[in-house]
Amino acid sequence: MKNFFNKFGLLALAAGMLLSSCDPEIDAANPSSGSLDLTKYVAVGNSLTAGFQDNGLYLEGQISSYPALIAQQFSLAGGGEFVQPLFSEAQRNGSGYVRLTGFSSPTSPILTPVTDNLAVVGKGKDGKTNLLAPYLQPVNNLGVPGIKMADVTTAGYGYDNPLGFNPYYERLLPDSPTPTEALMPYVNYVGATNPTFFTMWLGNNDVLGYATSGGVASMTSASVFQSNLDAMMAALAKPNVEGAVINIPDVTAIPFFTTKSTAQLKQLAAASNAKLYIRLADNTVREAQTTDYVLLTSTVGTPESVPGIGTVPHGFSPLNPLANSEVLDVNEVEAVISRTAEFNAKLATAAQTKNLAYVDMNGYFNSIKGGFALNAVTYSPAFITGNLFSLDGVHLTPRGYAIVANRILREINSKYNASIPFVDETQYRAVLLP
Amino acid sequence: MKSKILALLGGTLLSASAMAGGYQVNLASQRQIGMGHTGTGIQTGTASIFFNPGALSSIRESGVTIGASAINSRIAYRAIEPTNSSAKADNDLGTPFQVYAAYKIDDLLTVGLGVYTPFGSGVRWGNEWNGRYSLNEIDLQAIFIQPTVSYKLGDKFGVGLGFVIATGSVNLQRVLPVENSERQEGTIELDGGAKTGFGINVGVFYQATDKLTIGLDYRSKVELEVQEGDVTFTNIPASASSNFPSGTEFSAQLPLPATLTLGLGYQVNDKLTLAADVSHVRWSAYESLRFDFSKQIRGSGFSESARNYDDAFIYRLGAEYMVNDKLAVRGGAYYDQSPVQDGYLTPETPDADSRGLSAGVGYSISDNFSLDASFLYINKKERTDQADLSGGVAGTFKSVAYIPGIGLNFKF
């Protein structure tokens, strides 16, 4: 009898092999979490973590945030539920954002604000900040657009008050002004989530606010950055909790600073027998040099009338220079790059101390300045045409977030001996063209 | 000259999947498919028009052969790990065919005409897989018409020359990485019929001993050239329409490479015939796939991606055993080297070294009417490639094909 079953089993095996060989199959390794416990993944960070894009936070961006994509891949290897503070379908346009509706010239996109189906529910007590629809259930994506490392220990950072507040944090907190509710500092909020695994991509705004204001706003000091980073690590990297720390890219690698190329603007000025001038922080005016960065939001080249000389393109006359806030001049660029490096050194040390994965996003974005090809599509940090960056020139497209998610997964896999599958980035869109 | 009729024929009969190395389709005779597609060093009847025109003069009777195969090919794809995307090519049934007619003018001189389909490719990946920006689907068809003369020099030696007149068509579709506000991705389709190309097929055949025969055959390269092919764009966002101008035409050239084959035949006894072939395919002629456009597409008048194929060898073995006067059984095998170098794998030809196993039967219904049936199984090695030199799609590909075929022979 045993013999019969053996023979029968062999026969069945042979038949099975014959049938399965009809269709070609390619074996793949099973997804594995390695040494990780992915029961509760929490993502900590700013706008990039929230899924901010096109100068706003809206449902589609939230759905394709890099933490949502990472959690989706984690779920293939035993990852738990991942809740995001999603806007409702009726309020899908969230904070509002911009849409590309045309080009006024081949190089000048027309960006039109989206103002319907917003999640704006009123004005804050400061009289200017839009309040957003609250989301009070526990969430796994703790990305708060605008937050700096400098803000994480600030009590009342998310409390609606006349001095101003962060509405994206406000919507996650209850209203009572107690230290465990509306006044709760972000670091405490993060600490209370008790994840088994976390990612932290924080610190961008500590330099970016300075850079996008052309050096007008201030940068976070190294000492504040360090003490708040220590507080975050203490809150997150508890015993048996693993995670990944992601560092800060250079501002010179993103289209907000590279699209209005100074070299090209200088050529344009030279072609009309003029030069490009900028005003510095000390109020002096000098000719622009190629190492200055004109901001994406600058109105450079717009015809303006200048008393005494008539109409000239903005910036093309020492009497009508680009304002300090339109340019990150060479000294400011150096300051922001060196501060970024300083912060990244601290992030690297923190990751090392806590034995966490460290994702060198700075190195990655610097390495792709010249572009790259993936699945027969070319990508670059170029505005609109580069497929990576959204219409604000700072945040990514869903496709860009998918590529970033894969960079993070790569480091997680290598650090924790895991085999989490990568995202198929082609399933996510780049910039939609009118 | 563009032959309308042949173009129509192609549309209904031809849709050959590339199931040999590169885009060669080695399915030229039902009897020979059964014998591992050997045939250069033996007398194959009218099919010697293809395999070796030098052997045609030694046929005993005039005859006509028609046959066709049905290619069921399946290709699996999986992205480079740890990306877990996968895809399957849902290929159309390919139906390469052959028609040979030979007429013995006298004992020494035989003339013939062959129509066959030695090249083609049909792969359909669809427009959702992660390689869609490289290829959705391709349909490449080539048809050769070959008038042939073969002459016997003495008892042992035959020479033959065929003049190849080739035509064909290409259709290639891919998705463009532009998306409109309705969330539709743009597509490009290139569609064109080929100009008539020319080549030769020349062979010598030698009866070395009573048992041993030797043949050498050279089929020259034929350039398949498309001019004024149609370029059709769909779902192009208005703001990008100047990058993808309607009314664009393309031209392209595809080399159908030369093949040199040395074949041996050995008549073990009255019943058993053995055959062995070695072919050298000059794939190095395929250096790049270049499309020249009549209008600028994304600021460029052409698109070109490197192919840099390597010359490749094919090794074949076959046998035929006459069970009785009427029934023949056949078997064969071959090993076909891929011409595609590492780094150059593409979804249009996800090629790898392939192994073929074949079986066949022949049956004589009457003195002048017989049937051949064949079955060929092709298994290509699983191949992983970064495709970073060809603008292709990185990943692992695995292909198999099941190819039944049937042919009819009429002698007079």
PDB file of C-alpha atoms in Angstrom, chain A residues 140-343:
ATOM      1  CA  ASN A 140       0.974  55.698  11.455  1.00  0.00           C
ATOM      2  CA  ASN A 141       2.005  58.458   9.082  1.00  0.00           C
ATOM      3  CA  LEU A 142       3.056  61.299  11.380  1.00  0.00           C
ATOM      4  CA  GLY A 143       4.352  63.493   8.575  1.00  0.00           C
ATOM      5  CA  VAL A 144       3.611  67.139   9.358  1.00  0.00           C
ATOM      6  CA  PRO A 145       4.252  69.550   6.488  1.00  0.00           C
ATOM      7  CA  GLY A 146       6.432  72.471   7.543  1.00  0.00           C
ATOM      8  CA  ILE A 147       7.817  70.973  10.726  1.00  0.00           C
ATOM      9  CA  LYS A 148      11.486  71.517  11.522  1.00  0.00           C
ATOM     10  CA  MET A 149      13.701  69.559  13.883  1.00  0.00           C
ATOM     11  CA  ALA A 150      13.725  72.825  15.835  1.00  0.00           C
ATOM     12  CA  ASP A 151       9.952  72.535  16.367  1.00  0.00           C
ATOM     13  CA  VAL A 152       9.669  69.031  17.775  1.00  0.00           C
ATOM     14  CA  THR A 153       9.953  70.004  21.454  1.00  0.00           C
ATOM     15  CA  THR A 154       7.762  73.128  21.181  1.00  0.00           C
ATOM     16  CA  ALA A 155       4.627  72.929  23.333  1.00  0.00           C
ATOM     17  CA  GLY A 156       1.631  74.392  21.519  1.00  0.00           C
ATOM     18  CA  TYR A 157       3.164  73.907  18.055  1.00  0.00           C
ATOM     19  CA  GLY A 158      -0.146  72.363  17.034  1.00  0.00           C
ATOM     20  CA  TYR A 159      -2.426  74.536  19.185  1.00  0.00           C
ATOM     21  CA  ASP A 160      -4.705  77.021  17.451  1.00  0.00           C
ATOM     22  CA  ASN A 161      -3.584  80.312  18.990  1.00  0.00           C
ATOM     23  CA  PRO A 162      -3.150  83.929  17.929  1.00  0.00           C
ATOM     24  CA  LEU A 163       0.635  83.670  17.627  1.00  0.00           C
ATOM     25  CA  GLY A 164       0.418  81.096  14.880  1.00  0.00           C
ATOM     26  CA  PHE A 165       0.621  77.301  14.715  1.00  0.00           C
ATOM     27  CA  ASN A 166       1.023  74.398  12.352  1.00  0.00           C
ATOM     28  CA  PRO A 167      -2.399  73.440  10.932  1.00  0.00           C
ATOM     29  CA  TYR A 168      -1.225  70.006   9.755  1.00  0.00           C
ATOM     30  CA  TYR A 169      -0.244  69.113  13.309  1.00  0.00           C
ATOM     31  CA  GLU A 170      -3.294  70.890  14.750  1.00  0.00           C
ATOM     32  CA  ARG A 171      -5.649  68.612  12.823  1.00  0.00           C
ATOM     33  CA  LEU A 172      -4.140  65.527  14.466  1.00  0.00           C
ATOM     34  CA  LEU A 173      -4.600  66.804  18.038  1.00  0.00           C
ATOM     35  CA  PRO A 174      -7.629  67.164  20.328  1.00  0.00           C
ATOM     36  CA  ASP A 175      -8.670  70.727  21.132  1.00  0.00           C
ATOM     37  CA  SER A 176      -8.215  70.973  24.937  1.00  0.00           C
ATOM     38  CA  PRO A 177      -5.121  73.023  25.798  1.00  0.00           C
ATOM     39  CA  THR A 178      -3.486  70.434  28.045  1.00  0.00           C
ATOM     40  CA  PRO A 179       0.076  69.083  27.730  1.00  0.00           C
ATOM     41  CA  THR A 180      -1.229  65.671  26.596  1.00  0.00           C
ATOM     42  CA  GLU A 181      -3.674  67.083  24.072  1.00  0.00           C
ATOM     43  CA  ALA A 182      -3.514  70.291  22.028  1.00  0.00           C
ATOM     44  CA  LEU A 183      -0.292  71.499  23.658  1.00  0.00           C
ATOM     45  CA  MET A 184       1.538  68.216  23.203  1.00  0.00           C
ATOM     46  CA  PRO A 185       4.981  68.683  21.639  1.00  0.00           C
ATOM     47  CA  TYR A 186       5.574  66.646  18.503  1.00  0.00           C
ATOM     48  CA  VAL A 187       8.277  64.552  20.176  1.00  0.00           C
ATOM     49  CA  ASN A 188       5.786  63.372  22.817  1.00  0.00           C
ATOM     50  CA  TYR A 189       3.172  62.647  20.156  1.00  0.00           C
ATOM     51  CA  VAL A 190       5.724  60.550  18.294  1.00  0.00           C
ATOM     52  CA  GLY A 191       6.889  58.813  21.478  1.00  0.00           C
ATOM     53  CA  ALA A 192       3.361  57.756  22.378  1.00  0.00           C
ATOM     54  CA  THR A 193       2.938  55.728  19.194  1.00  0.00           C
ATOM     55  CA  ASN A 194       5.301  52.936  20.304  1.00  0.00           C
ATOM     56  CA  PRO A 195       6.242  51.579  16.891  1.00  0.00           C
ATOM     57  CA  THR A 196       8.126  48.354  16.225  1.00  0.00           C
ATOM     58  CA  PHE A 197       9.743  50.034  13.222  1.00  0.00           C
ATOM     59  CA  PHE A 198      10.042  53.665  12.220  1.00  0.00           C
ATOM     60  CA  THR A 199      11.452  55.920   9.537  1.00  0.00           C
ATOM     61  CA  MET A 200      12.485  59.480  10.290  1.00  0.00           C
ATOM     62  CA  TRP A 201      13.077  62.059   7.565  1.00  0.00           C
ATOM     63  CA  LEU A 202      13.307  65.276   9.473  1.00  0.00           C
ATOM     64  CA  GLY A 203      15.517  68.335   9.256  1.00  0.00           C
ATOM     65  CA  ASN A 204      14.929  69.423   5.669  1.00  0.00           C
ATOM     66  CA  ASN A 205      12.980  72.493   6.738  1.00  0.00           C
ATOM     67  CA  ASP A 206      15.720  73.534   9.141  1.00  0.00           C
ATOM     68  CA  VAL A 207      17.729  74.550   6.085  1.00  0.00           C
ATOM     69  CA  LEU A 208      15.062  74.733   3.402  1.00  0.00           C
ATOM     70  CA  GLY A 209      13.146  77.619   4.980  1.00  0.00           C
ATOM     71  CA  TYR A 210      16.337  79.660   4.800  1.00  0.00           C
ATOM     72  CA  ALA A 211      17.065  78.575   1.241  1.00  0.00           C
ATOM     73  CA  THR A 212      13.592  79.124  -0.247  1.00  0.00           C
ATOM     74  CA  SER A 213      13.472  82.611   1.276  1.00  0.00           C
ATOM     75  CA  GLY A 214      16.712  83.501  -0.465  1.00  0.00           C
ATOM     76  CA  GLY A 215      18.524  83.562   2.842  1.00  0.00           C
ATOM     77  CA  VAL A 216      16.026  85.840   4.578  1.00  0.00           C
ATOM     78  CA  ALA A 217      14.629  83.346   7.125  1.00  0.00           C
ATOM     79  CA  SER A 218      17.021  81.796   9.601  1.00  0.00           C
ATOM     80  CA  MET A 219      18.496  78.318   9.756  1.00  0.00           C
ATOM     81  CA  THR A 220      18.285  76.132  12.828  1.00  0.00           C
ATOM     82  CA  SER A 221      21.428  76.214  14.938  1.00  0.00           C
ATOM     83  CA  ALA A 222      23.498  73.074  15.207  1.00  0.00           C
ATOM     84  CA  SER A 223      23.022  72.885  18.970  1.00  0.00           C
ATOM     85  CA  VAL A 224      19.212  73.063  18.828  1.00  0.00           C
ATOM     86  CA  PHE A 225      19.239  70.498  16.024  1.00  0.00           C
ATOM     87  CA  GLN A 226      21.382  68.171  18.127  1.00  0.00           C
ATOM     88  CA  SER A 227      19.336  68.392  21.319  1.00  0.00           C
ATOM     89  CA  ASN A 228      16.022  67.935  19.487  1.00  0.00           C
ATOM     90  CA  LEU A 229      17.461  65.058  17.479  1.00  0.00           C
ATOM     91  CA  ASP A 230      18.517  63.450  20.749  1.00  0.00           C
ATOM     92  CA  ALA A 231      14.972  63.903  22.071  1.00  0.00           C
ATOM     93  CA  MET A 232      13.512  62.303  18.933  1.00  0.00           C
ATOM     94  CA  MET A 233      15.874  59.362  19.130  1.00  0.00           C
ATOM     95  CA  ALA A 234      15.031  58.852  22.798  1.00  0.00           C
ATOM     96  CA  ALA A 235      11.311  58.900  21.953  1.00  0.00           C
ATOM     97  CA  LEU A 236      11.591  56.571  18.972  1.00  0.00           C
ATOM     98  CA  ALA A 237      14.611  54.325  19.142  1.00  0.00           C
ATOM     99  CA  LYS A 238      13.632  52.488  22.296  1.00  0.00           C
ATOM    100  CA  PRO A 239      15.017  49.015  22.997  1.00  0.00           C
ATOM    101  CA  ASN A 240      13.997  46.439  20.360  1.00  0.00           C
ATOM    102  CA  VAL A 241      12.708  49.159  18.049  1.00  0.00           C
ATOM    103  CA  GLU A 242      14.402  49.310  14.662  1.00  0.00           C
ATOM    104  CA  GLY A 243      14.252  52.073  12.132  1.00  0.00           C
ATOM    105  CA  ALA A 244      15.776  54.072   9.325  1.00  0.00           C
ATOM    106  CA  VAL A 245      17.070  57.632   9.471  1.00  0.00           C
ATOM    107  CA  ILE A 246      16.984  59.509   6.174  1.00  0.00           C
ATOM    108  CA  ASN A 247      19.278  62.468   5.642  1.00  0.00           C
ATOM    109  CA  ILE A 248      18.770  65.863   4.043  1.00  0.00           C
ATOM    110  CA  PRO A 249      19.382  66.449   0.312  1.00  0.00           C
ATOM    111  CA  ASP A 250      21.288  69.501  -0.880  1.00  0.00           C
ATOM    112  CA  VAL A 251      19.156  72.397  -2.055  1.00  0.00           C
ATOM    113  CA  THR A 252      21.263  72.579  -5.231  1.00  0.00           C
ATOM    114  CA  ALA A 253      19.854  69.189  -6.266  1.00  0.00           C
ATOM    115  CA  ILE A 254      16.223  70.339  -6.493  1.00  0.00           C
ATOM    116  CA  PRO A 255      14.503  72.268  -9.295  1.00  0.00           C
ATOM    117  CA  PHE A 256      13.296  75.094  -7.059  1.00  0.00           C
ATOM    118  CA  PHE A 257      16.881  76.325  -7.195  1.00  0.00           C
ATOM    119  CA  THR A 258      18.140  75.002 -10.515  1.00  0.00           C
ATOM    120  CA  THR A 259      15.308  75.693 -12.977  1.00  0.00           C
ATOM    121  CA  LYS A 260      16.023  79.396 -13.462  1.00  0.00           C
ATOM    122  CA  SER A 261      19.620  78.698 -14.316  1.00  0.00           C
ATOM    123  CA  THR A 262      21.770  81.738 -13.617  1.00  0.00           C
ATOM    124  CA  ALA A 263      24.082  80.861 -16.484  1.00  0.00           C
ATOM    125  CA  GLN A 264      21.160  80.887 -18.932  1.00  0.00           C
ATOM    126  CA  LEU A 265      19.718  84.089 -17.468  1.00  0.00           C
ATOM    127  CA  LYS A 266      23.081  85.783 -17.849  1.00  0.00           C
ATOM    128  CA  GLN A 267      23.195  84.714 -21.500  1.00  0.00           C
ATOM    129  CA  LEU A 268      19.669  86.021 -21.966  1.00  0.00           C
ATOM    130  CA  ALA A 269      20.682  89.353 -20.461  1.00  0.00           C
ATOM    131  CA  ALA A 270      23.832  89.497 -22.566  1.00  0.00           C
ATOM    132  CA  ALA A 271      21.742  88.867 -25.681  1.00  0.00           C
ATOM    133  CA  SER A 272      19.881  92.109 -24.991  1.00  0.00           C
ATOM    134  CA  ASN A 273      23.120  93.923 -24.165  1.00  0.00           C
ATOM    135  CA  ALA A 274      22.403  93.875 -20.466  1.00  0.00           C
ATOM    136  CA  LYS A 275      23.645  92.093 -17.362  1.00  0.00           C
ATOM    137  CA  LEU A 276      21.838  90.308 -14.566  1.00  0.00           C
ATOM    138  CA  TYR A 277      21.989  92.052 -11.183  1.00  0.00           C
ATOM    139  CA  ILE A 278      21.070  90.872  -7.693  1.00  0.00           C
ATOM    140  CA  ARG A 279      20.659  92.619  -4.367  1.00  0.00           C
ATOM    141  CA  LEU A 280      22.505  91.039  -1.455  1.00  0.00           C
ATOM    142  CA  ALA A 281      21.483  90.778   2.198  1.00  0.00           C
ATOM    143  CA  ASP A 282      23.597  93.819   3.035  1.00  0.00           C
ATOM    144  CA  ASN A 283      21.623  95.795   0.423  1.00  0.00           C
ATOM    145  CA  THR A 284      24.500  96.083  -2.015  1.00  0.00           C
ATOM    146  CA  VAL A 285      23.863  95.337  -5.685  1.00  0.00           C
ATOM    147  CA  ARG A 286      26.249  93.304  -7.821  1.00  0.00           C
ATOM    148  CA  GLU A 287      26.224  91.403 -11.075  1.00  0.00           C
ATOM    149  CA  ALA A 288      24.954  87.853 -10.687  1.00  0.00           C
ATOM    150  CA  GLN A 289      27.452  85.037 -11.012  1.00  0.00           C
ATOM    151  CA  THR A 290      26.784  81.485 -12.123  1.00  0.00           C
ATOM    152  CA  THR A 291      27.240  80.225  -8.570  1.00  0.00           C
ATOM    153  CA  ASP A 292      24.213  82.247  -7.394  1.00  0.00           C
ATOM    154  CA  TYR A 293      20.883  80.420  -7.538  1.00  0.00           C
ATOM    155  CA  VAL A 294      17.792  82.272  -8.772  1.00  0.00           C
ATOM    156  CA  LEU A 295      14.678  80.854  -7.126  1.00  0.00           C
ATOM    157  CA  LEU A 296      11.861  79.211  -9.096  1.00  0.00           C
ATOM    158  CA  THR A 297       9.466  81.815  -7.714  1.00  0.00           C
ATOM    159  CA  SER A 298      11.555  84.757  -8.955  1.00  0.00           C
ATOM    160  CA  THR A 299       9.909  87.084 -11.486  1.00  0.00           C
ATOM    161  CA  VAL A 300      13.224  87.544 -13.301  1.00  0.00           C
ATOM    162  CA  GLY A 301      12.800  88.804 -16.860  1.00  0.00           C
ATOM    163  CA  THR A 302       9.292  90.211 -16.365  1.00  0.00           C
ATOM    164  CA  PRO A 303       9.138  93.665 -18.033  1.00  0.00           C
ATOM    165  CA  GLU A 304       8.988  96.337 -15.349  1.00  0.00           C
ATOM    166  CA  SER A 305       9.115 100.088 -15.665  1.00  0.00           C
ATOM    167  CA  VAL A 306      12.044 101.668 -13.913  1.00  0.00           C
ATOM    168  CA  PRO A 307      11.922 105.419 -13.300  1.00  0.00           C
ATOM    169  CA  GLY A 308      14.419 107.229 -15.469  1.00  0.00           C
ATOM    170  CA  ILE A 309      15.237 104.388 -17.866  1.00  0.00           C
ATOM    171  CA  GLY A 310      11.868 103.008 -18.954  1.00  0.00           C
ATOM    172  CA  THR A 311      10.798  99.380 -19.203  1.00  0.00           C
ATOM    173  CA  VAL A 312      13.431  96.721 -18.564  1.00  0.00           C
ATOM    174  CA  PRO A 313      13.206  93.006 -17.817  1.00  0.00           C
ATOM    175  CA  HIS A 314      13.351  92.497 -14.055  1.00  0.00           C
ATOM    176  CA  GLY A 315      16.937  91.966 -12.961  1.00  0.00           C
ATOM    177  CA  PHE A 316      18.493  93.232 -16.166  1.00  0.00           C
ATOM    178  CA  SER A 317      19.491  96.604 -14.718  1.00  0.00           C
ATOM    179  CA  PRO A 318      21.416  97.640 -11.594  1.00  0.00           C
ATOM    180  CA  LEU A 319      18.457  99.949 -10.901  1.00  0.00           C
ATOM    181  CA  ASN A 320      16.064  96.965 -10.929  1.00  0.00           C
ATOM    182  CA  PRO A 321      18.054  94.071  -9.494  1.00  0.00           C
ATOM    183  CA  LEU A 322      16.591  90.792  -8.300  1.00  0.00           C
ATOM    184  CA  ALA A 323      15.578  91.164  -4.668  1.00  0.00           C
ATOM    185  CA  ASN A 324      17.523  89.419  -1.935  1.00  0.00           C
ATOM    186  CA  SER A 325      14.530  87.112  -1.448  1.00  0.00           C
ATOM    187  CA  GLU A 326      14.654  85.992  -5.100  1.00  0.00           C
ATOM    188  CA  VAL A 327      18.209  84.710  -5.013  1.00  0.00           C
ATOM    189  CA  LEU A 328      20.240  82.342  -2.928  1.00  0.00           C
ATOM    190  CA  ASP A 329      23.597  83.979  -3.497  1.00  0.00           C
ATOM    191  CA  VAL A 330      26.887  82.129  -3.502  1.00  0.00           C
ATOM    192  CA  ASN A 331      27.629  82.840   0.164  1.00  0.00           C
ATOM    193  CA  GLU A 332      24.161  81.735   1.202  1.00  0.00           C
ATOM    194  CA  VAL A 333      24.486  78.573  -0.915  1.00  0.00           C
ATOM    195  CA  GLU A 334      27.725  77.747   0.816  1.00  0.00           C
ATOM    196  CA  ALA A 335      26.155  78.413   4.210  1.00  0.00           C
ATOM    197  CA  VAL A 336      23.191  76.143   3.529  1.00  0.00           C
ATOM    198  CA  ILE A 337      25.318  73.334   2.094  1.00  0.00           C
ATOM    199  CA  SER A 338      27.686  73.413   5.025  1.00  0.00           C
ATOM    200  CA  ARG A 339      24.823  73.489   7.544  1.00  0.00           C
ATOM    201  CA  THR A 340      23.165  70.592   5.712  1.00  0.00           C
ATOM    202  CA  ALA A 341      26.405  68.616   5.939  1.00  0.00           C
ATOM    203  CA  GLU A 342      26.610  69.409   9.646  1.00  0.00           C
ATOM    204  CA  PHE A 343      23.041  68.195  10.227  1.00  0.00           C
TER     205      PHE A 343
END
